[in-house]
CSV table of C-alpha atoms in Angstrom, one decimal:
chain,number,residue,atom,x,y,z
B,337,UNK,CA,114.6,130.9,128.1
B,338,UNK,CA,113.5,130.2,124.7
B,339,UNK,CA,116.7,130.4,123.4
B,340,UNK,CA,118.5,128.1,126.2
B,341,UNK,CA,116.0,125.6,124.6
B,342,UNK,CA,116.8,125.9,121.3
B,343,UNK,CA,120.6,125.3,122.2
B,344,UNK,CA,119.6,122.1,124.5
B,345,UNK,CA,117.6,120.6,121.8
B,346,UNK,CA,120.4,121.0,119.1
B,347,UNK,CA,122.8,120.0,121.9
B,348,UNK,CA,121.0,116.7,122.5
B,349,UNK,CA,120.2,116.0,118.6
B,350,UNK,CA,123.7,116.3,118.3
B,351,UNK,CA,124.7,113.8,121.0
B,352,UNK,CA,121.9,111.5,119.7
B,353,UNK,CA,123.8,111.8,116.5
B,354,UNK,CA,126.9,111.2,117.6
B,355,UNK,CA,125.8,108.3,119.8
B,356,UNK,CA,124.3,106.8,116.8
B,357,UNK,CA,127.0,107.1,114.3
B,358,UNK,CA,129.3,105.8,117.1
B,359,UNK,CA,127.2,102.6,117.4
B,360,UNK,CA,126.5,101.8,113.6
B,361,UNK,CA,130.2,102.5,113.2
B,362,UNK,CA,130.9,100.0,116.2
B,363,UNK,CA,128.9,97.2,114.6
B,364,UNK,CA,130.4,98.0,111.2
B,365,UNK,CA,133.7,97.2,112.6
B,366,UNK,CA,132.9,94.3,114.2
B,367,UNK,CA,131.1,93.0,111.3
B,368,UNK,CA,134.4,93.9,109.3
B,369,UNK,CA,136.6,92.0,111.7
B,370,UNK,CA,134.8,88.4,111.7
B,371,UNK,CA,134.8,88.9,107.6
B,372,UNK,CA,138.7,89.7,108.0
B,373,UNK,CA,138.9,87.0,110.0
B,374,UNK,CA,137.1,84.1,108.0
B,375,UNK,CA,138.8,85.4,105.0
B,376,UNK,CA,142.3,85.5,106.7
B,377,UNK,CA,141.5,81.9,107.4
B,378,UNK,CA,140.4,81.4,103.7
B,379,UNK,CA,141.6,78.6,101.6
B,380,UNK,CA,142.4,79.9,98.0
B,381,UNK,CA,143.0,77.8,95.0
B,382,UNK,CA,147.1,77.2,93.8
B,383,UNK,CA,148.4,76.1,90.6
B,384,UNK,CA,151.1,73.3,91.3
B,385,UNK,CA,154.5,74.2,90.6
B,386,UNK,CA,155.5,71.2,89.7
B,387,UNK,CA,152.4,71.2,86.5
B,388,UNK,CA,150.0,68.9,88.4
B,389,UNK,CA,146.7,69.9,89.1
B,390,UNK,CA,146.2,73.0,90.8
B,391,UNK,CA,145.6,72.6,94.6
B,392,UNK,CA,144.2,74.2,97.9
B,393,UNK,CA,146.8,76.2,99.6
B,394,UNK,CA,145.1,77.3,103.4
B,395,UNK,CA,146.5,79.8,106.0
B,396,UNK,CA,145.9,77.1,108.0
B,397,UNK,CA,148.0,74.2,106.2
B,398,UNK,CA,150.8,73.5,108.6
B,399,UNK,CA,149.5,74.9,111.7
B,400,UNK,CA,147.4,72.7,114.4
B,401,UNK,CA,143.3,73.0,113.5
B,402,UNK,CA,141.2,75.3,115.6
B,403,UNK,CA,139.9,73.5,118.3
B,404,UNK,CA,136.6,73.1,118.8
B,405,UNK,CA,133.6,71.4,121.2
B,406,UNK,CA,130.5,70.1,119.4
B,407,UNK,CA,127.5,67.8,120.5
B,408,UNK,CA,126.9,64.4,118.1
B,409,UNK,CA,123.5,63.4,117.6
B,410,UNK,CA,123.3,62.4,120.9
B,411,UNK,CA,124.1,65.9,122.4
B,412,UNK,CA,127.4,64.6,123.5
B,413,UNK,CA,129.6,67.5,123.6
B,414,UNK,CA,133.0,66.2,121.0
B,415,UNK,CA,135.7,67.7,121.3
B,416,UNK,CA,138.8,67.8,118.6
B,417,UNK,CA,141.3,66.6,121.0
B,418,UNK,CA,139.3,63.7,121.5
B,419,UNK,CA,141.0,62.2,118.5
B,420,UNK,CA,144.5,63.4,118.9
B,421,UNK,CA,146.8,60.6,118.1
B,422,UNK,CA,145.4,59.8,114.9
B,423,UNK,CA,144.9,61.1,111.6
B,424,UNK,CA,141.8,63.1,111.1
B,425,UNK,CA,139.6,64.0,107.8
B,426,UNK,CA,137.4,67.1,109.0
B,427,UNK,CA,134.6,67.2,106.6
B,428,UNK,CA,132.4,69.9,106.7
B,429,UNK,CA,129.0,69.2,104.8
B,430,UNK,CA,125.7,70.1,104.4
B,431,UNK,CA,122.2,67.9,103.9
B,432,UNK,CA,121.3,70.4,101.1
B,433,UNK,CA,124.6,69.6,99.2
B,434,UNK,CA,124.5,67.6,96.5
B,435,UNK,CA,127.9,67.0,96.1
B,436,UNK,CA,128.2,65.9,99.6
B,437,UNK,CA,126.1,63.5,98.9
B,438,UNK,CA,128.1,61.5,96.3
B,439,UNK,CA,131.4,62.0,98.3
B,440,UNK,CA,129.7,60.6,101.7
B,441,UNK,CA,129.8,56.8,100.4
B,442,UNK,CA,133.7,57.5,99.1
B,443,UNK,CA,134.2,58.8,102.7
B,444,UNK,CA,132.2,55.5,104.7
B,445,UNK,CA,134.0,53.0,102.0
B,446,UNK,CA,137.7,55.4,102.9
B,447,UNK,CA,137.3,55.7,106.8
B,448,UNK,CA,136.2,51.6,107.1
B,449,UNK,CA,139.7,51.2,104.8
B,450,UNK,CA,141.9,52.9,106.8
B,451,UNK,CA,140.6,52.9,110.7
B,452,UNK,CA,142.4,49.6,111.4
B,453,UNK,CA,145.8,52.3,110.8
B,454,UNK,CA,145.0,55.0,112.8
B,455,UNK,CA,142.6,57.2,110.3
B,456,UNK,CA,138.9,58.7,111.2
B,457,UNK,CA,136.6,60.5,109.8
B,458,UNK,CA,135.0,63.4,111.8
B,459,UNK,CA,132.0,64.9,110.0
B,460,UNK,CA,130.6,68.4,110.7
B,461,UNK,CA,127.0,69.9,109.8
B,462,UNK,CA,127.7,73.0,108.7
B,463,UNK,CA,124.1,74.0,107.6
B,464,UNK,CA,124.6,78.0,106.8
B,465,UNK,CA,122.9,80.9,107.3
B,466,UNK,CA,119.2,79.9,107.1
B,467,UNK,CA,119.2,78.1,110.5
B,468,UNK,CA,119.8,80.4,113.4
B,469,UNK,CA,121.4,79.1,116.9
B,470,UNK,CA,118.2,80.4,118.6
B,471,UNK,CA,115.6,78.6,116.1
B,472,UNK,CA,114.8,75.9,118.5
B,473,UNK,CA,112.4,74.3,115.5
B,474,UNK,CA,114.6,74.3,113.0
B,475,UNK,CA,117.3,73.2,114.9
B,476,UNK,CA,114.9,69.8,115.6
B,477,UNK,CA,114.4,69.1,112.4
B,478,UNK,CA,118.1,69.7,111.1
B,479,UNK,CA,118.8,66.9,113.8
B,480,UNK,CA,116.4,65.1,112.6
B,481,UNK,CA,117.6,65.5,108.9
B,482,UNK,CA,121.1,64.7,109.8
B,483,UNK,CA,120.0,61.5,111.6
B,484,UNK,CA,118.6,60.1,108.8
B,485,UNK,CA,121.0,60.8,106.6
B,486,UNK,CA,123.5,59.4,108.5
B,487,UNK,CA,121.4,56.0,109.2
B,488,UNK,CA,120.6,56.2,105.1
B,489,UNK,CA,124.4,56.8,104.3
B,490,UNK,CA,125.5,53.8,107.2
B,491,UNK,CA,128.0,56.5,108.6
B,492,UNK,CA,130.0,54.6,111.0
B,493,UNK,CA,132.0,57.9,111.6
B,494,UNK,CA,131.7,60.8,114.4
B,495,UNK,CA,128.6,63.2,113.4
B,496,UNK,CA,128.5,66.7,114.6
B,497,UNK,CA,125.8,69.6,114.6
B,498,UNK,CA,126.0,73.3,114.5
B,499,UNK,CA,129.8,73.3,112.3
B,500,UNK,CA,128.8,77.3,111.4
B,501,UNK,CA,130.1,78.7,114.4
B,502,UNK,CA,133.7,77.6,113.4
B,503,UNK,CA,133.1,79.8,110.2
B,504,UNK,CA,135.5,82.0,111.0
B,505,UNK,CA,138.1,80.1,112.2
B,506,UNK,CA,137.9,77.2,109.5
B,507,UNK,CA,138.2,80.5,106.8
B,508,UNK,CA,134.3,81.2,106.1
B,509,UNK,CA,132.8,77.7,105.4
B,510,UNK,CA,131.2,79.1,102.5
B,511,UNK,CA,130.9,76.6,100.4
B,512,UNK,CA,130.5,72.9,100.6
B,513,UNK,CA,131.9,70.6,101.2
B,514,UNK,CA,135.1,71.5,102.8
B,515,UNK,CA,137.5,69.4,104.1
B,516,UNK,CA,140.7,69.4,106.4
B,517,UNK,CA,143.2,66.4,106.6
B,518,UNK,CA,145.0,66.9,109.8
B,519,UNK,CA,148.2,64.1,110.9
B,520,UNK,CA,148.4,62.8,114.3
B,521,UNK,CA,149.5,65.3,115.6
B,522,UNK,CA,146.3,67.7,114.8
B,523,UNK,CA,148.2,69.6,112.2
B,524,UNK,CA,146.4,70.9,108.7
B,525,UNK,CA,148.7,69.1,106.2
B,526,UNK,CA,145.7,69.4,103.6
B,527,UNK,CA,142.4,71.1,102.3
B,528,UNK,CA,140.0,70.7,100.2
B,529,UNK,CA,137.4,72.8,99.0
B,530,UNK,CA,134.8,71.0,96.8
B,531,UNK,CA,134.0,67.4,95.6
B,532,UNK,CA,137.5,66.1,94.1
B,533,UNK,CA,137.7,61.9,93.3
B,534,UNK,CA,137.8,59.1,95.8
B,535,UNK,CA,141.8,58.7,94.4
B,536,UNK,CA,142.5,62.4,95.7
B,537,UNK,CA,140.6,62.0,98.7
B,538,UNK,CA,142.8,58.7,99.4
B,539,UNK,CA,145.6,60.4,98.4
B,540,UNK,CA,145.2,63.3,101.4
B,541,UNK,CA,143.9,60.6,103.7
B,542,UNK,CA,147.6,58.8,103.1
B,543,UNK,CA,149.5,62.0,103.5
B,544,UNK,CA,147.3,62.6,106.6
B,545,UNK,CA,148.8,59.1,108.0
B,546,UNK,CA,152.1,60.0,106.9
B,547,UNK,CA,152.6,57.2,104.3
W,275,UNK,CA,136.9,133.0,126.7
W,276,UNK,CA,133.3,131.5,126.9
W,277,UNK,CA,132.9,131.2,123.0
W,278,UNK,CA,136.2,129.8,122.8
W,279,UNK,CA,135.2,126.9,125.1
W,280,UNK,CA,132.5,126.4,123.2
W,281,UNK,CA,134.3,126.6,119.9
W,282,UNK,CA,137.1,123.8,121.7
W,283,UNK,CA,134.3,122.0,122.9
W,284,UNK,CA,132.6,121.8,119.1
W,285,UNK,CA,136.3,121.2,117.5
W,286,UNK,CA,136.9,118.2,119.3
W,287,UNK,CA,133.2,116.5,119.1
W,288,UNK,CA,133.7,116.6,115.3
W,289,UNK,CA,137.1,115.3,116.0
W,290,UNK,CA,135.9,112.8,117.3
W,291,UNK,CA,133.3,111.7,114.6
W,292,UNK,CA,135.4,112.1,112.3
W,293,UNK,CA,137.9,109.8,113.9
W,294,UNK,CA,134.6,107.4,114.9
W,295,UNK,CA,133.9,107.4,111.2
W,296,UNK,CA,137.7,106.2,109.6
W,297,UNK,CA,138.0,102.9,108.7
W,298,UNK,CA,141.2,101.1,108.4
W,299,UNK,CA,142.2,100.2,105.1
W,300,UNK,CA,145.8,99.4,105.7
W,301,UNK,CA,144.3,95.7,107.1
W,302,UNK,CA,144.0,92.7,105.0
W,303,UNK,CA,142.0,93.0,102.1
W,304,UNK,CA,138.3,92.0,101.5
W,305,UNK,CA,138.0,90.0,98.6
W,306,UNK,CA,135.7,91.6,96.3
W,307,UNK,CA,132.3,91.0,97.1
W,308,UNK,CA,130.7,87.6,95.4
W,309,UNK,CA,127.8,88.3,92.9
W,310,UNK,CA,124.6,86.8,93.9
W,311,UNK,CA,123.3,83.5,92.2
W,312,UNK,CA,120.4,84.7,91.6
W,313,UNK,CA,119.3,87.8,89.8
W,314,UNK,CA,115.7,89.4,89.6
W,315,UNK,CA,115.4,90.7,86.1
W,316,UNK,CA,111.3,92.3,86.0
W,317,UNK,CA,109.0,93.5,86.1
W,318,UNK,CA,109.3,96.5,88.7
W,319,UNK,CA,106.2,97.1,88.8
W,320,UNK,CA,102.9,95.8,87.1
W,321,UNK,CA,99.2,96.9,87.3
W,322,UNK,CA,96.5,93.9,87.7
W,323,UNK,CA,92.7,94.6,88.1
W,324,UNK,CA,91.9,94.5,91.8
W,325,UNK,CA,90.7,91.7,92.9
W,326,UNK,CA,91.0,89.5,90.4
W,327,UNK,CA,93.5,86.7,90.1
W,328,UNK,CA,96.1,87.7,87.1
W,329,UNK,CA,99.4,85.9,85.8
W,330,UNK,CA,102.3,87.8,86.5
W,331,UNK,CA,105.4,87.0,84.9
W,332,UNK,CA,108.7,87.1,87.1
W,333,UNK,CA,111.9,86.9,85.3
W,334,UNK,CA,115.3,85.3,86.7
W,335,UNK,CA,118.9,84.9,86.1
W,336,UNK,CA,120.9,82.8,87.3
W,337,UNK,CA,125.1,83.3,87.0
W,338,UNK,CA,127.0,81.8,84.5
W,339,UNK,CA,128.4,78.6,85.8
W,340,UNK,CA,125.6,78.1,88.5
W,341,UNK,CA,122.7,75.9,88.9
W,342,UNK,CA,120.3,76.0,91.3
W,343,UNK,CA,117.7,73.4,92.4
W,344,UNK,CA,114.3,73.4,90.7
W,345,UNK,CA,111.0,73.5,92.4
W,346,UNK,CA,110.9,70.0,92.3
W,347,UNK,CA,114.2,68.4,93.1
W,348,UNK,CA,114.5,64.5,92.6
W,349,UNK,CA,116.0,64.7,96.1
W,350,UNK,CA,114.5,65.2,99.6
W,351,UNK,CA,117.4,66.9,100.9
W,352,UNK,CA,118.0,69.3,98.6
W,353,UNK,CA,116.3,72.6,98.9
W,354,UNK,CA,114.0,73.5,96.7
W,355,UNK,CA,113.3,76.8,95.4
W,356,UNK,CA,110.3,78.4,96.6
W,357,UNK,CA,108.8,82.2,95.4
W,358,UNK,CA,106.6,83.6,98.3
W,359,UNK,CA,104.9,86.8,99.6
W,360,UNK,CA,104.2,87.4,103.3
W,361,UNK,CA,100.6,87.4,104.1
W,362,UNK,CA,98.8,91.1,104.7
W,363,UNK,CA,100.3,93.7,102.1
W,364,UNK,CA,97.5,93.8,100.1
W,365,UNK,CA,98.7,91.5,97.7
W,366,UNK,CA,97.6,87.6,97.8
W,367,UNK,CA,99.6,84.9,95.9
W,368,UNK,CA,97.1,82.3,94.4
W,369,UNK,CA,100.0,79.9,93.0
W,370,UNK,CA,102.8,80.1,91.3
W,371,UNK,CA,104.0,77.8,88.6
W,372,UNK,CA,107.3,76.7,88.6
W,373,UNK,CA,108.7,75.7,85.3
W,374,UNK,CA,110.1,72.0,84.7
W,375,UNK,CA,114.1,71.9,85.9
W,376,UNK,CA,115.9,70.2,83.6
W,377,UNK,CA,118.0,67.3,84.4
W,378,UNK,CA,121.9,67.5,85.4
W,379,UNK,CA,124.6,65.8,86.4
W,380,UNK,CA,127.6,66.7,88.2
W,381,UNK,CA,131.2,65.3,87.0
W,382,UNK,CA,132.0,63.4,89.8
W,383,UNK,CA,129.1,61.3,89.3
W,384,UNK,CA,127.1,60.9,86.2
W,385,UNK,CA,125.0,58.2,87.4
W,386,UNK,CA,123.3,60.8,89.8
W,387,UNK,CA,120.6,63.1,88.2
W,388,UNK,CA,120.0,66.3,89.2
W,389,UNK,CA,116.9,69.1,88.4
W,390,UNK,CA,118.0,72.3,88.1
W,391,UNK,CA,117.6,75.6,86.9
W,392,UNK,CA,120.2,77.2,84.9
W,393,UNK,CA,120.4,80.4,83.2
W,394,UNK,CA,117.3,82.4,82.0
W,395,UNK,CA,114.3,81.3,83.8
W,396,UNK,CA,110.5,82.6,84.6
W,397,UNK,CA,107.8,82.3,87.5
W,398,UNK,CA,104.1,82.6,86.6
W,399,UNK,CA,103.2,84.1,89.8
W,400,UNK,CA,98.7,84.4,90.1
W,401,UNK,CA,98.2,87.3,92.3
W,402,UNK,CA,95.4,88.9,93.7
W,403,UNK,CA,95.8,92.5,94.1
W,404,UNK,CA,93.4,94.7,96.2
W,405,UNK,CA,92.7,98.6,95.1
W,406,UNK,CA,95.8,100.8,94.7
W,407,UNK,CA,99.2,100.8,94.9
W,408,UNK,CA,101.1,97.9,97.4
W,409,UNK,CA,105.3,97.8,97.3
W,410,UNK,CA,104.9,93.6,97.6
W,411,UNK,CA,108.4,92.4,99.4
W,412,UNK,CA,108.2,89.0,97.7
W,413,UNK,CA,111.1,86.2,98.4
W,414,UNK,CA,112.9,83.6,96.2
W,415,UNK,CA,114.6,80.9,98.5
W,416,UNK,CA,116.7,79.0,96.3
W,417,UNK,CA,120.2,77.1,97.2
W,418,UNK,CA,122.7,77.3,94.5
W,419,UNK,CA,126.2,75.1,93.3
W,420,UNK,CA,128.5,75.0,90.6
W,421,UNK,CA,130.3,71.5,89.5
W,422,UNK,CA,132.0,70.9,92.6
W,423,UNK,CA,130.3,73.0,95.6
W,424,UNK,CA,127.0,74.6,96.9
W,425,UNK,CA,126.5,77.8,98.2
W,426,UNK,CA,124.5,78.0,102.0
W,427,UNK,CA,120.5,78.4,100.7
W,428,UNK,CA,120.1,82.0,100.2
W,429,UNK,CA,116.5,84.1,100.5
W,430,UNK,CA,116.8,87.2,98.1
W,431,UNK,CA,113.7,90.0,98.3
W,432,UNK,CA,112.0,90.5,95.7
W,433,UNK,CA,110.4,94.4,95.5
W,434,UNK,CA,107.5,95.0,93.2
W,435,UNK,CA,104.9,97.4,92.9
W,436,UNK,CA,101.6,95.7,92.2
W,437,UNK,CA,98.8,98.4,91.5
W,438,UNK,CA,95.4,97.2,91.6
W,439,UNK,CA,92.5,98.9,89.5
């Protein structure tokens, strides 16, 4: 009896065990696959060929951009195909970032150029891992800290929240800002990682238009 | 024919961790892991007399190439960093004070100043420590760039052993 005891209670320590390692292993992996995927995603930086200055070079350059649905300030749900037909500049930003900051007026004066030809700019909040989806509070005041910038900045262009959970597909997010140029036909034809100029920024916005 | 079950049995449940336990290499490859911004230098661990408030001086790195805002940024958007410890481990924090940032400007627009801290730098943290020995979790929130891009803000512990006499 005493015996048949000892055996159940190693029997059960052992399935504990094996339950356990089983599940941290499970998690593991899954953490391991959304890291393989954002970094499979990954834009990495290129020298040119030709001797110009190095450039992005994205999985996703020549492929269509993930879709995606995200509320405006207004909790309008936006969707990417909402602007198929024209040339896009997905820029992914943060209010922390300084450097978004000085590129936002470049962006306003570029957009207000170039939306007479068919050319938008679609921004995206992409605030990081400090503001979790279920932290109603600090999900308020991001809104609210978006808002004004946007009314500060006079942003006459599309402004979306809650850009982290396309992290993965967009290749990490993990820096900012980032930015996409897709043509009309929602195809990647150009990324940027980091502030640049207002020159290269027109430059991508042109390619974008196909000019 | 009993034991051999049982032997079977045994076989295959370490089979099976074993098998649980292999990872697949033969996938794309992680890039190597990212060195954090910030890096707690000392102390470890420092002795105070209990119950009275004493300077404690916390020492910082920040990576080559990095900046990160200063306590006092000249914006309000940009996040500030902050040096905190969670109430009830026997350890209170009076005050810190921050040293001054000094001012920076990125390359894409000089007109635009920042305050930063860069390299070396060091908190003079007034703690209160009651009797005995406390492992304080502190926290340094902090959100660092480098000349073109900033990192998400980042909270790093901060583990020292503050022994009160």
């Amino acid at each position: 009896m005493k015996r048949n005891t000892v055996v159940l209670g190693v029997t059960m320590a052992l399935l504990a065990l094996f339950a356990w390692a089983g599940w941290a292993n499970w998690i593991w992996r899954q953490q391991r696959a959304e890291q393989l995927l954002a970094n499979a995603a990954k834009a990495t930086l290129v020298p040119d060929a030709n001797g110009g200055s190095p450039h992005y070079d994205s999985p996703l350059q020549g492929k269509p951009a993930p879709s995606f649905a995200l509320e405006d300030l207004s909790g309008h749900k936006v969707q990417l195909e909402n602007f198929r037909g024209k040339a896009i500049l997905l820029n992914f930003w943060a209010t922390w970032c300084g450097p978004c900051r000085i590129e936002t007026p470049w962006l306003v004066e570029l957009r207000n150029q170039y939306a007479a030809q068919g050319f938008e700019v679609v921004g995206i909040s992409t605030e990081g891992e400090d503001l979790k989806p279920d932290d109603k509070a600090g999900q308020a005041r991001q809104h609210d800290a978006v808002k004004k910038f946007v009314e500060i900045m006079k942003v006459p262009y599309p402004m979306l929240l809650g850009g982290d959970v396309l992290a993965q597909t967009y290749g990490g997010l993990d820096s900012m800002p980032t930015s996409f140029y897709l043509d009309k036909n929602g195809v990647v034809v150009a990324v940027q990682l980091g502030i640049t100029s207002k020159a290269e920024i027109e430059a991508s916005i042109l390619k974008a238009m196909g000019k | 024919m009993n034991r051999r079950m049982i032997f079977a049995v045994a076989i295959l449940f370490f089979a099976a961790t074993a098998w649980a336990q292999f990872i697949n290499e033969h996938g794309p490859q992680l890039q190597p892991g990212k060195t954090a911004a910030v890096e707690f230098l000392a102390p470890d661990q420092v002795s105070v007399p209990a119950a009275k408030p004493t300077k404690v001086l916390l020492h910082f790195r920040v990576q080559p190439g990095l900046h990160i805002n200063s306590h006092t940024p000249h914006d309000e958007f940009l996040i500030p960093t902050v040096f905190s410890i969670p109430d009830g481990k026997g350890v209170r924090l009076e005050s810190v004070s921050y040293p001054p940032g000094r001012d920076f400007v990125l390359p894409a627009d000089p007109t635009k100043k920042l305050n930063v801290y860069t390299g070396y730098f060091v908190l003079d943290a007034l703690l209160v420590a009651a009797p005995g020995e406390h492992v304080v979790e502190a926290k340094l929130r902090f959100q660092a760039c480098d000349q073109s891009q900033c990192m998400p803000p980042k909270t790093i512990p901060i583990t020292v052993v503050v022994t009160g006499k």
